[in-house]
XYZ file of C-alpha atoms in Angstrom:
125
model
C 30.807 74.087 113.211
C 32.256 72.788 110.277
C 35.817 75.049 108.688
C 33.290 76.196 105.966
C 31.590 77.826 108.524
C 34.156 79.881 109.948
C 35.431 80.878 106.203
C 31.563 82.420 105.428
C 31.313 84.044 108.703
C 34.627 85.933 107.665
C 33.329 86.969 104.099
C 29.676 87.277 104.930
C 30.661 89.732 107.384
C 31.074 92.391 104.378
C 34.927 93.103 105.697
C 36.688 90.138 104.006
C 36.514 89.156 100.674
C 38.435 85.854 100.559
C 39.135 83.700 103.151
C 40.797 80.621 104.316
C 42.043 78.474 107.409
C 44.990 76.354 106.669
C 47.170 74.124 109.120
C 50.045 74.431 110.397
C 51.129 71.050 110.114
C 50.282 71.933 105.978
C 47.040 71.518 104.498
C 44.071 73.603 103.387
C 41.203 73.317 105.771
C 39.205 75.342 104.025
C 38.894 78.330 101.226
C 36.703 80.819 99.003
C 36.344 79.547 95.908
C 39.283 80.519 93.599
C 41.169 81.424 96.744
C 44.242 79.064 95.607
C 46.609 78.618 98.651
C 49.754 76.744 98.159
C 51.564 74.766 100.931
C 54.322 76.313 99.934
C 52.875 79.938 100.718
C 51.631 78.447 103.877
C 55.474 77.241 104.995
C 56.576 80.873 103.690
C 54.252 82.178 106.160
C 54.686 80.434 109.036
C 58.581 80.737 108.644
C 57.799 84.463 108.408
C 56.392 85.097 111.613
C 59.381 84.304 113.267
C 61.852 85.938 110.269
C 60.162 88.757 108.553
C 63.151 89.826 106.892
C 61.823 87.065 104.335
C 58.339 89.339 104.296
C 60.864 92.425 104.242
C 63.528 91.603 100.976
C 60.348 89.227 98.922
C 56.884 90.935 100.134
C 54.048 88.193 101.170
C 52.472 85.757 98.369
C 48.988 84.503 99.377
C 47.270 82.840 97.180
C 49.363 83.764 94.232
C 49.156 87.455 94.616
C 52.497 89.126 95.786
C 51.062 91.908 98.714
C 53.740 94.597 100.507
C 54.643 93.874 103.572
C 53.492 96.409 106.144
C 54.464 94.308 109.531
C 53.984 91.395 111.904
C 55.009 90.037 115.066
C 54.663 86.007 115.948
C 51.319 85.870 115.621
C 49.986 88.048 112.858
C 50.942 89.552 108.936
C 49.660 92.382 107.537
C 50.285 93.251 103.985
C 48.859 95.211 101.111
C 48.684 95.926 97.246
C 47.234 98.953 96.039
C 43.804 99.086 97.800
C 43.430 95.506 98.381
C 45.486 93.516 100.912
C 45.814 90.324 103.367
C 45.304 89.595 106.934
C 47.157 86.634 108.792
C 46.426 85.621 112.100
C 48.024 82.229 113.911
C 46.020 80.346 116.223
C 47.964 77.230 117.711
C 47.380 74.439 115.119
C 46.164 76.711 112.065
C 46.539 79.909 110.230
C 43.342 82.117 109.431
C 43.569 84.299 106.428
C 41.545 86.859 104.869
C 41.989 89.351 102.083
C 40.314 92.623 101.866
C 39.286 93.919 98.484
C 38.917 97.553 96.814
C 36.241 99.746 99.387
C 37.230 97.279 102.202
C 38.982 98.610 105.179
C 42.276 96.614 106.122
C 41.129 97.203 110.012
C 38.016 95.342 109.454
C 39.422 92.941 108.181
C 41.931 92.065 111.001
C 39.945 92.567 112.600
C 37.152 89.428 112.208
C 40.501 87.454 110.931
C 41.989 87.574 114.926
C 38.314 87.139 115.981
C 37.820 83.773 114.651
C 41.915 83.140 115.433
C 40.606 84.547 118.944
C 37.849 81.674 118.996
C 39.717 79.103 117.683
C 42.318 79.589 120.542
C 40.033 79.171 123.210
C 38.466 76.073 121.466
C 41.791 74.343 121.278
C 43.140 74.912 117.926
């Protein structure tokens, strides 16, 4: 399965309207079109899951939108703006991402987020 692949099975499920999967050694493996993820959002999040104080004084930027952060522990961020918001999940070498839009629950979409992270663990990444 290619990283397309796991970015359309996130946003064909009808729960997440952008996607991505990003390393955590930097680089985007993949992303929606006009999804634009920066490495240095990706550093900002990784350095967040250990320190959210950073999510906590600054909010969460993904993709150039600024979201409010709502929480976290060391292996996922959840944060929202207005009725739209972002789901980040770590798996051991990458970070899966996925934004909800308007009429999209935030649940659902952690939800198939930490399913592919989920997969992706077992699979070695």
């Amino acid at each position: 399965m290619s990283w397309d692949s796991y970015r359309d099975t996130m946003t064909g499920s009808g729960n997440v309207k952008m996607a991505a999967v990003c390393g955590i050694e930097g680089g985007v493996w993949t992303t929606s079109p006009g999804f634009n993820i920066t490495e240095a959002e990706i550093k900002t999040l990784l350095g967040g899951l250990t320190n959210p104080a950073t999510f906590q004084m600054n909010g969460v930027t993904v993709g150039g939108v600024k979201y409010m952060y709502l929480q976290s522990d060391d292996t996922q961020i959840q944060a929202k703006k207005g009725a739209t918001g972002v789901s980040v999940a770590k798996a051991g070498k990458c970070l899966i991402i996925g934004v909800y839009g308007d009429g999209q629950q935030a649940g659902n979409c952690r939800a198939n987020v930490e399913r592919i992270r989920d997969y992706l663990v077992t699979s070695g990444y």
